PDB file of C-alpha atoms in Angstrom:
ATOM      1  CA  MET F   1      42.603 104.004 -75.416  1.00  0.00           C
ATOM      2  CA  SER F   2      43.022 100.287 -76.115  1.00  0.00           C
ATOM      3  CA  ASP F   3      41.739  98.826 -72.863  1.00  0.00           C
ATOM      4  CA  GLN F   4      37.998  98.796 -73.476  1.00  0.00           C
ATOM      5  CA  HIS F   5      35.780  95.770 -72.932  1.00  0.00           C
ATOM      6  CA  ASP F   6      35.176  93.718 -76.086  1.00  0.00           C
ATOM      7  CA  ARG F   7      31.502  94.039 -77.043  1.00  0.00           C
ATOM      8  CA  ILE F   8      31.927  93.945 -80.841  1.00  0.00           C
ATOM      9  CA  TYR F   9      29.726  90.873 -81.359  1.00  0.00           C
ATOM     10  CA  ALA F  10      27.488  91.243 -78.302  1.00  0.00           C
ATOM     11  CA  THR F  11      24.464  92.353 -80.326  1.00  0.00           C
ATOM     12  CA  SER F  12      23.018  90.546 -83.329  1.00  0.00           C
ATOM     13  CA  HIS F  13      24.424  91.671 -86.696  1.00  0.00           C
ATOM     14  CA  GLN F  14      22.142  91.362 -89.703  1.00  0.00           C
ATOM     15  CA  GLN F  15      25.259  90.627 -91.729  1.00  0.00           C
ATOM     16  CA  VAL F  16      28.528  89.793 -89.984  1.00  0.00           C
ATOM     17  CA  ALA F  17      31.372  91.673 -91.645  1.00  0.00           C
ATOM     18  CA  ARG F  18      34.706  90.081 -92.456  1.00  0.00           C
ATOM     19  CA  PHE F  19      37.070  90.421 -89.484  1.00  0.00           C
ATOM     20  CA  SER F  20      39.793  93.053 -89.783  1.00  0.00           C
ATOM     21  CA  PHE F  21      42.263  94.663 -87.414  1.00  0.00           C
ATOM     22  CA  ASP F  22      40.681  98.109 -87.649  1.00  0.00           C
ATOM     23  CA  ASP F  23      40.195 100.919 -85.123  1.00  0.00           C
ATOM     24  CA  THR F  24      37.249  99.114 -83.525  1.00  0.00           C
ATOM     25  CA  VAL F  25      39.309  95.997 -82.844  1.00  0.00           C
ATOM     26  CA  VAL F  26      42.347  97.998 -81.699  1.00  0.00           C
ATOM     27  CA  ARG F  27      40.297  99.704 -78.995  1.00  0.00           C
ATOM     28  CA  VAL F  28      39.320  96.363 -77.423  1.00  0.00           C
ATOM     29  CA  PHE F  29      42.249  94.193 -78.505  1.00  0.00           C
ATOM     30  CA  PRO F  30      43.901  93.585 -75.097  1.00  0.00           C
ATOM     31  CA  ASP F  31      40.567  92.410 -73.668  1.00  0.00           C
ATOM     32  CA  MET F  32      39.721  90.419 -76.811  1.00  0.00           C
ATOM     33  CA  ILE F  33      42.997  88.534 -76.961  1.00  0.00           C
ATOM     34  CA  ARG F  34      43.070  87.802 -73.215  1.00  0.00           C
ATOM     35  CA  ARG F  35      39.543  86.358 -73.272  1.00  0.00           C
ATOM     36  CA  SER F  36      39.917  84.519 -76.595  1.00  0.00           C
ATOM     37  CA  VAL F  37      43.393  82.925 -76.621  1.00  0.00           C
ATOM     38  CA  PRO F  38      44.201  80.479 -73.811  1.00  0.00           C
ATOM     39  CA  GLY F  39      47.563  81.199 -72.203  1.00  0.00           C
ATOM     40  CA  TYR F  40      48.244  84.403 -74.143  1.00  0.00           C
ATOM     41  CA  PRO F  41      49.863  86.286 -71.209  1.00  0.00           C
ATOM     42  CA  THR F  42      52.113  83.283 -70.514  1.00  0.00           C
ATOM     43  CA  ILE F  43      53.171  83.080 -74.153  1.00  0.00           C
ATOM     44  CA  ILE F  44      54.081  86.780 -74.151  1.00  0.00           C
ATOM     45  CA  ASP F  45      56.083  86.476 -70.923  1.00  0.00           C
ATOM     46  CA  MET F  46      57.966  83.424 -72.212  1.00  0.00           C
ATOM     47  CA  ILE F  47      58.809  85.183 -75.494  1.00  0.00           C
ATOM     48  CA  GLY F  48      60.808  87.585 -73.346  1.00  0.00           C
ATOM     49  CA  VAL F  49      62.510  84.679 -71.586  1.00  0.00           C
ATOM     50  CA  LEU F  50      63.349  83.073 -74.941  1.00  0.00           C
ATOM     51  CA  ALA F  51      64.779  86.361 -76.204  1.00  0.00           C
ATOM     52  CA  ALA F  52      67.099  86.561 -73.210  1.00  0.00           C
ATOM     53  CA  ARG F  53      68.259  82.998 -73.955  1.00  0.00           C
ATOM     54  CA  TYR F  54      68.659  83.142 -77.739  1.00  0.00           C
ATOM     55  CA  ALA F  55      69.499  86.749 -78.707  1.00  0.00           C
ATOM     56  CA  GLN F  56      72.934  86.872 -80.348  1.00  0.00           C
ATOM     57  CA  PRO F  57      75.270  89.861 -80.862  1.00  0.00           C
ATOM     58  CA  ASP F  58      74.974  91.922 -84.050  1.00  0.00           C
ATOM     59  CA  THR F  59      71.567  90.505 -84.972  1.00  0.00           C
ATOM     60  CA  CYS F  60      68.070  91.910 -84.800  1.00  0.00           C
ATOM     61  CA  LEU F  61      64.909  90.462 -83.267  1.00  0.00           C
ATOM     62  CA  TYR F  62      61.603  90.497 -85.174  1.00  0.00           C
ATOM     63  CA  ASP F  63      58.016  90.739 -83.975  1.00  0.00           C
ATOM     64  CA  LEU F  64      56.088  89.999 -87.164  1.00  0.00           C
ATOM     65  CA  GLY F  65      52.395  90.780 -87.132  1.00  0.00           C
ATOM     66  CA  CYS F  66      53.101  92.665 -83.915  1.00  0.00           C
ATOM     67  CA  SER F  67      49.578  94.048 -83.260  1.00  0.00           C
ATOM     68  CA  LEU F  68      50.067  96.254 -80.162  1.00  0.00           C
ATOM     69  CA  GLY F  69      53.710  95.230 -79.734  1.00  0.00           C
ATOM     70  CA  ALA F  70      53.333  92.929 -76.729  1.00  0.00           C
ATOM     71  CA  ALA F  71      55.983  90.459 -77.912  1.00  0.00           C
ATOM     72  CA  ALA F  72      58.352  93.266 -78.908  1.00  0.00           C
ATOM     73  CA  THR F  73      57.935  94.837 -75.469  1.00  0.00           C
ATOM     74  CA  ALA F  74      58.663  91.508 -73.764  1.00  0.00           C
ATOM     75  CA  MET F  75      61.775  90.980 -75.897  1.00  0.00           C
ATOM     76  CA  ALA F  76      63.002  94.523 -75.270  1.00  0.00           C
ATOM     77  CA  SER F  77      62.555  94.314 -71.509  1.00  0.00           C
ATOM     78  CA  LEU F  78      64.690  91.169 -71.192  1.00  0.00           C
ATOM     79  CA  THR F  79      67.435  92.060 -73.687  1.00  0.00           C
ATOM     80  CA  GLU F  80      68.495  95.401 -72.222  1.00  0.00           C
ATOM     81  CA  GLU F  81      72.089  94.245 -71.719  1.00  0.00           C
ATOM     82  CA  SER F  82      72.536  92.810 -75.218  1.00  0.00           C
ATOM     83  CA  GLY F  83      70.770  95.792 -76.791  1.00  0.00           C
ATOM     84  CA  ASN F  84      69.635  93.964 -79.921  1.00  0.00           C
ATOM     85  CA  PRO F  85      67.610  96.133 -82.284  1.00  0.00           C
ATOM     86  CA  ILE F  86      63.991  94.999 -82.393  1.00  0.00           C
ATOM     87  CA  VAL F  87      61.793  95.440 -85.452  1.00  0.00           C
ATOM     88  CA  ALA F  88      58.019  95.164 -85.052  1.00  0.00           C
ATOM     89  CA  VAL F  89      55.883  95.000 -88.195  1.00  0.00           C
ATOM     90  CA  ASP F  90      52.130  95.028 -88.796  1.00  0.00           C
ATOM     91  CA  ASN F  91      49.938  95.791 -91.813  1.00  0.00           C
ATOM     92  CA  SER F  92      47.332  97.602 -89.674  1.00  0.00           C
ATOM     93  CA  ARG F  93      48.069 101.293 -89.293  1.00  0.00           C
ATOM     94  CA  ALA F  94      45.699 101.477 -86.317  1.00  0.00           C
ATOM     95  CA  MET F  95      47.711  98.767 -84.549  1.00  0.00           C
ATOM     96  CA  ILE F  96      51.045 100.445 -85.290  1.00  0.00           C
ATOM     97  CA  GLU F  97      49.855 103.821 -84.031  1.00  0.00           C
ATOM     98  CA  GLN F  98      48.595 102.385 -80.760  1.00  0.00           C
ATOM     99  CA  ALA F  99      51.704 100.199 -80.395  1.00  0.00           C
ATOM    100  CA  ALA F 100      53.848 103.344 -80.540  1.00  0.00           C
ATOM    101  CA  THR F 101      51.936 104.786 -77.591  1.00  0.00           C
ATOM    102  CA  LEU F 102      52.175 101.588 -75.561  1.00  0.00           C
ATOM    103  CA  LEU F 103      55.901 101.152 -76.245  1.00  0.00           C
ATOM    104  CA  ALA F 104      56.500 104.719 -75.091  1.00  0.00           C
ATOM    105  CA  ASP F 105      54.468 104.068 -71.939  1.00  0.00           C
ATOM    106  CA  ALA F 106      56.608 100.970 -71.291  1.00  0.00           C
ATOM    107  CA  GLY F 107      59.828 102.948 -71.777  1.00  0.00           C
ATOM    108  CA  GLN F 108      60.878 100.779 -74.731  1.00  0.00           C
ATOM    109  CA  ALA F 109      60.244 103.089 -77.690  1.00  0.00           C
ATOM    110  CA  HIS F 110      63.998 103.610 -78.135  1.00  0.00           C
ATOM    111  CA  ARG F 111      64.558  99.866 -78.549  1.00  0.00           C
ATOM    112  CA  VAL F 112      61.822  99.039 -81.038  1.00  0.00           C
ATOM    113  CA  THR F 113      61.440 100.190 -84.640  1.00  0.00           C
ATOM    114  CA  LEU F 114      57.798 100.030 -85.733  1.00  0.00           C
ATOM    115  CA  GLU F 115      57.028  99.431 -89.400  1.00  0.00           C
ATOM    116  CA  GLU F 116      53.725  99.324 -91.230  1.00  0.00           C
ATOM    117  CA  GLY F 117      53.977  96.624 -93.893  1.00  0.00           C
ATOM    118  CA  ASP F 118      53.178  93.147 -95.139  1.00  0.00           C
ATOM    119  CA  VAL F 119      55.396  90.583 -93.435  1.00  0.00           C
ATOM    120  CA  ALA F 120      54.756  88.134 -96.282  1.00  0.00           C
ATOM    121  CA  GLU F 121      56.541  90.470 -98.701  1.00  0.00           C
ATOM    122  CA  MET F 122      59.317  92.081 -96.646  1.00  0.00           C
ATOM    123  CA  ALA F 123      63.038  91.333 -96.733  1.00  0.00           C
ATOM    124  CA  PHE F 124      64.739  90.278 -93.504  1.00  0.00           C
ATOM    125  CA  ALA F 125      68.071  91.331 -92.027  1.00  0.00           C
ATOM    126  CA  PRO F 126      70.215  88.789 -90.151  1.00  0.00           C
ATOM    127  CA  CYS F 127      68.301  87.890 -87.001  1.00  0.00           C
ATOM    128  CA  SER F 128      68.664  85.560 -84.042  1.00  0.00           C
ATOM    129  CA  MET F 129      64.963  85.514 -83.150  1.00  0.00           C
ATOM    130  CA  ALA F 130      61.730  86.020 -85.036  1.00  0.00           C
ATOM    131  CA  VAL F 131      58.232  85.840 -83.591  1.00  0.00           C
ATOM    132  CA  LEU F 132      55.068  85.038 -85.531  1.00  0.00           C
ATOM    133  CA  ASN F 133      52.614  85.191 -82.655  1.00  0.00           C
ATOM    134  CA  PHE F 134      49.232  84.171 -84.099  1.00  0.00           C
ATOM    135  CA  THR F 135      50.194  85.832 -87.393  1.00  0.00           C
ATOM    136  CA  LEU F 136      50.793  83.078 -89.949  1.00  0.00           C
ATOM    137  CA  GLN F 137      47.154  81.960 -89.670  1.00  0.00           C
ATOM    138  CA  PHE F 138      46.075  85.301 -91.173  1.00  0.00           C
ATOM    139  CA  ILE F 139      48.470  85.077 -94.153  1.00  0.00           C
ATOM    140  CA  ALA F 140      47.261  83.522 -97.399  1.00  0.00           C
ATOM    141  CA  PRO F 141      48.226  79.818 -97.340  1.00  0.00           C
ATOM    142  CA  GLN F 142      50.024  80.044-100.692  1.00  0.00           C
ATOM    143  CA  LYS F 143      52.410  82.653 -99.225  1.00  0.00           C
ATOM    144  CA  ARG F 144      53.334  80.798 -96.049  1.00  0.00           C
ATOM    145  CA  ASP F 145      56.083  78.516 -97.385  1.00  0.00           C
ATOM    146  CA  ALA F 146      58.016  81.390 -98.937  1.00  0.00           C
ATOM    147  CA  LEU F 147      57.739  83.526 -95.804  1.00  0.00           C
ATOM    148  CA  ILE F 148      59.073  80.784 -93.532  1.00  0.00           C
ATOM    149  CA  GLN F 149      61.844  79.964 -96.013  1.00  0.00           C
ATOM    150  CA  ARG F 150      63.023  83.597 -96.164  1.00  0.00           C
ATOM    151  CA  LEU F 151      62.896  83.846 -92.375  1.00  0.00           C
ATOM    152  CA  ALA F 152      64.954  80.685 -91.996  1.00  0.00           C
ATOM    153  CA  GLU F 153      67.557  81.966 -94.450  1.00  0.00           C
ATOM    154  CA  ALA F 154      67.869  85.225 -92.480  1.00  0.00           C
ATOM    155  CA  THR F 155      68.175  83.453 -89.116  1.00  0.00           C
ATOM    156  CA  VAL F 156      71.724  82.864 -87.917  1.00  0.00           C
ATOM    157  CA  PRO F 157      72.786  79.369 -86.759  1.00  0.00           C
ATOM    158  CA  GLY F 158      71.371  78.753 -83.308  1.00  0.00           C
ATOM    159  CA  GLY F 159      68.710  81.409 -83.799  1.00  0.00           C
ATOM    160  CA  ILE F 160      65.028  80.697 -83.349  1.00  0.00           C
ATOM    161  CA  LEU F 161      61.536  81.217 -84.664  1.00  0.00           C
ATOM    162  CA  VAL F 162      58.636  81.315 -82.209  1.00  0.00           C
ATOM    163  CA  LEU F 163      55.499  80.322 -84.094  1.00  0.00           C
ATOM    164  CA  SER F 164      52.198  80.523 -82.210  1.00  0.00           C
ATOM    165  CA  GLU F 165      49.047  79.378 -84.008  1.00  0.00           C
ATOM    166  CA  LYS F 166      45.502  78.200 -83.655  1.00  0.00           C
ATOM    167  CA  ILE F 167      45.526  74.734 -85.214  1.00  0.00           C
ATOM    168  CA  ARG F 168      43.060  72.243 -86.596  1.00  0.00           C
ATOM    169  CA  PHE F 169      43.188  68.481 -86.146  1.00  0.00           C
ATOM    170  CA  ALA F 170      43.058  65.916 -88.938  1.00  0.00           C
ATOM    171  CA  ASN F 171      40.793  63.742 -86.805  1.00  0.00           C
ATOM    172  CA  GLU F 172      37.327  65.313 -86.944  1.00  0.00           C
ATOM    173  CA  ALA F 173      36.302  64.097 -83.493  1.00  0.00           C
ATOM    174  CA  GLU F 174      39.448  65.559 -81.964  1.00  0.00           C
ATOM    175  CA  ASN F 175      38.920  68.799 -83.853  1.00  0.00           C
ATOM    176  CA  ALA F 176      35.320  69.058 -82.619  1.00  0.00           C
ATOM    177  CA  LEU F 177      36.336  68.381 -79.018  1.00  0.00           C
ATOM    178  CA  GLN F 178      39.165  70.925 -78.971  1.00  0.00           C
ATOM    179  CA  THR F 179      36.944  73.525 -80.625  1.00  0.00           C
ATOM    180  CA  GLU F 180      34.231  73.012 -78.015  1.00  0.00           C
ATOM    181  CA  LEU F 181      36.787  73.254 -75.195  1.00  0.00           C
ATOM    182  CA  HIS F 182      37.976  76.543 -76.657  1.00  0.00           C
ATOM    183  CA  HIS F 183      34.389  77.793 -76.789  1.00  0.00           C
ATOM    184  CA  ALA F 184      33.954  76.755 -73.144  1.00  0.00           C
ATOM    185  CA  PHE F 185      37.055  78.819 -72.303  1.00  0.00           C
ATOM    186  CA  LYS F 186      35.477  81.830 -74.012  1.00  0.00           C
ATOM    187  CA  ARG F 187      32.153  81.331 -72.215  1.00  0.00           C
ATOM    188  CA  ASN F 188      34.021  81.164 -68.929  1.00  0.00           C
ATOM    189  CA  ASN F 189      35.531  84.546 -69.820  1.00  0.00           C
ATOM    190  CA  GLY F 190      32.118  86.110 -70.317  1.00  0.00           C
ATOM    191  CA  TYR F 191      31.457  85.685 -74.030  1.00  0.00           C
ATOM    192  CA  SER F 192      27.922  84.667 -74.996  1.00  0.00           C
ATOM    193  CA  ASP F 193      27.059  81.999 -77.551  1.00  0.00           C
ATOM    194  CA  LEU F 194      25.969  84.832 -79.873  1.00  0.00           C
ATOM    195  CA  GLU F 195      29.371  86.500 -79.587  1.00  0.00           C
ATOM    196  CA  ILE F 196      31.203  83.225 -80.150  1.00  0.00           C
ATOM    197  CA  SER F 197      29.072  82.394 -83.202  1.00  0.00           C
ATOM    198  CA  GLN F 198      29.339  85.817 -84.829  1.00  0.00           C
ATOM    199  CA  LYS F 199      33.093  86.060 -84.215  1.00  0.00           C
ATOM    200  CA  ARG F 200      33.526  82.627 -85.795  1.00  0.00           C
ATOM    201  CA  THR F 201      31.580  83.794 -88.860  1.00  0.00           C
ATOM    202  CA  ALA F 202      33.665  86.964 -89.108  1.00  0.00           C
ATOM    203  CA  LEU F 203      36.897  84.934 -89.049  1.00  0.00           C
ATOM    204  CA  GLU F 204      35.809  82.396 -91.673  1.00  0.00           C
ATOM    205  CA  ASN F 205      38.321  82.434 -94.557  1.00  0.00           C
ATOM    206  CA  VAL F 206      40.267  85.136 -92.698  1.00  0.00           C
ATOM    207  CA  LEU F 207      41.920  82.966 -90.047  1.00  0.00           C
ATOM    208  CA  ILE F 208      42.857  79.720 -91.822  1.00  0.00           C
ATOM    209  CA  PRO F 209      44.357  77.164 -89.414  1.00  0.00           C
ATOM    210  CA  GLU F 210      46.611  74.261 -90.338  1.00  0.00           C
ATOM    211  CA  THR F 211      47.561  71.069 -88.530  1.00  0.00           C
ATOM    212  CA  LEU F 212      50.629  70.703 -86.337  1.00  0.00           C
ATOM    213  CA  ALA F 213      52.028  68.300 -88.958  1.00  0.00           C
ATOM    214  CA  ASP F 214      51.645  70.997 -91.628  1.00  0.00           C
ATOM    215  CA  HIS F 215      53.640  73.465 -89.545  1.00  0.00           C
ATOM    216  CA  GLU F 216      56.348  70.969 -88.649  1.00  0.00           C
ATOM    217  CA  ALA F 217      56.791  69.905 -92.271  1.00  0.00           C
ATOM    218  CA  ARG F 218      57.111  73.524 -93.428  1.00  0.00           C
ATOM    219  CA  LEU F 219      59.654  74.366 -90.741  1.00  0.00           C
ATOM    220  CA  LYS F 220      61.772  71.288 -91.470  1.00  0.00           C
ATOM    221  CA  LYS F 221      61.697  71.993 -95.198  1.00  0.00           C
ATOM    222  CA  ALA F 222      62.882  75.555 -94.537  1.00  0.00           C
ATOM    223  CA  GLY F 223      65.909  74.277 -92.625  1.00  0.00           C
ATOM    224  CA  TYR F 224      65.024  74.525 -88.951  1.00  0.00           C
ATOM    225  CA  ARG F 225      66.934  71.718 -87.225  1.00  0.00           C
ATOM    226  CA  HIS F 226      64.899  71.238 -84.061  1.00  0.00           C
ATOM    227  CA  ILE F 227      61.193  71.881 -83.526  1.00  0.00           C
ATOM    228  CA  HIS F 228      59.622  71.818 -80.077  1.00  0.00           C
ATOM    229  CA  VAL F 229      56.026  72.276 -78.975  1.00  0.00           C
ATOM    230  CA  TRP F 230      56.661  74.369 -75.872  1.00  0.00           C
ATOM    231  CA  PHE F 231      53.063  75.472 -75.243  1.00  0.00           C
ATOM    232  CA  ARG F 232      49.677  73.946 -75.958  1.00  0.00           C
ATOM    233  CA  CYS F 233      46.168  74.540 -74.658  1.00  0.00           C
ATOM    234  CA  PHE F 234      43.201  73.102 -76.554  1.00  0.00           C
ATOM    235  CA  ASN F 235      43.650  74.096 -80.223  1.00  0.00           C
ATOM    236  CA  PHE F 236      46.335  76.709 -79.558  1.00  0.00           C
ATOM    237  CA  ILE F 237      50.044  75.937 -79.691  1.00  0.00           C
ATOM    238  CA  SER F 238      53.392  77.675 -79.751  1.00  0.00           C
ATOM    239  CA  LEU F 239      56.418  76.117 -81.441  1.00  0.00           C
ATOM    240  CA  LEU F 240      60.095  76.813 -80.848  1.00  0.00           C
ATOM    241  CA  ALA F 241      62.046  76.169 -84.062  1.00  0.00           C
ATOM    242  CA  VAL F 242      65.852  76.275 -83.839  1.00  0.00           C
ATOM    243  CA  ARG F 243      67.922  77.061 -86.937  1.00  0.00           C
TER     244      ARG F 243
END
């Protein structure tokens, strides 16, 4: 099951291991993401709405770094009439296996092709929508430009990229404030200071955030014509980039 309460960092670890999307995380992932990422359910719901608006005939839709397939499920549920093929990719076998179960439970297994692989290395078919929902931040910074460029080249005119990320701020005071507000959000959701501290240590040099300006510059360079910040809460944002 993948609906257990997240207690991974609730007890003191003598040495905090590097964070990975393994079986332990998969089991608690829905609870972890809901309590850690402000607005996550809204972002998922709106990805479905965006799919209904931007899906074009004879193109596929991508959920890249799909984890348990929430974005793919949202896209599938609101594109039944257009019937676009949906490809969901993740490099964690544990995530892919559980995503298959959840997609079947949602009645969308026939619409979504699950692939285990590295999104930074894969080739893309013509698409009208791609989603990187808190994925790019886990990809090595030196690989990010090439990934976004290849995605842009595969996206048909008028197609979109939804890019959701945790960001940092160039101004240190702003960065400190937004980080503390995020920690307050987590405390309000039941995480202790110990859990927050140990999770932060586990993610160091694993989740590498960039500024909003960094993301906008990369998207413009790749050829996206219009870039909109459609969601923001504290240091979490989601961008809509139109090809």
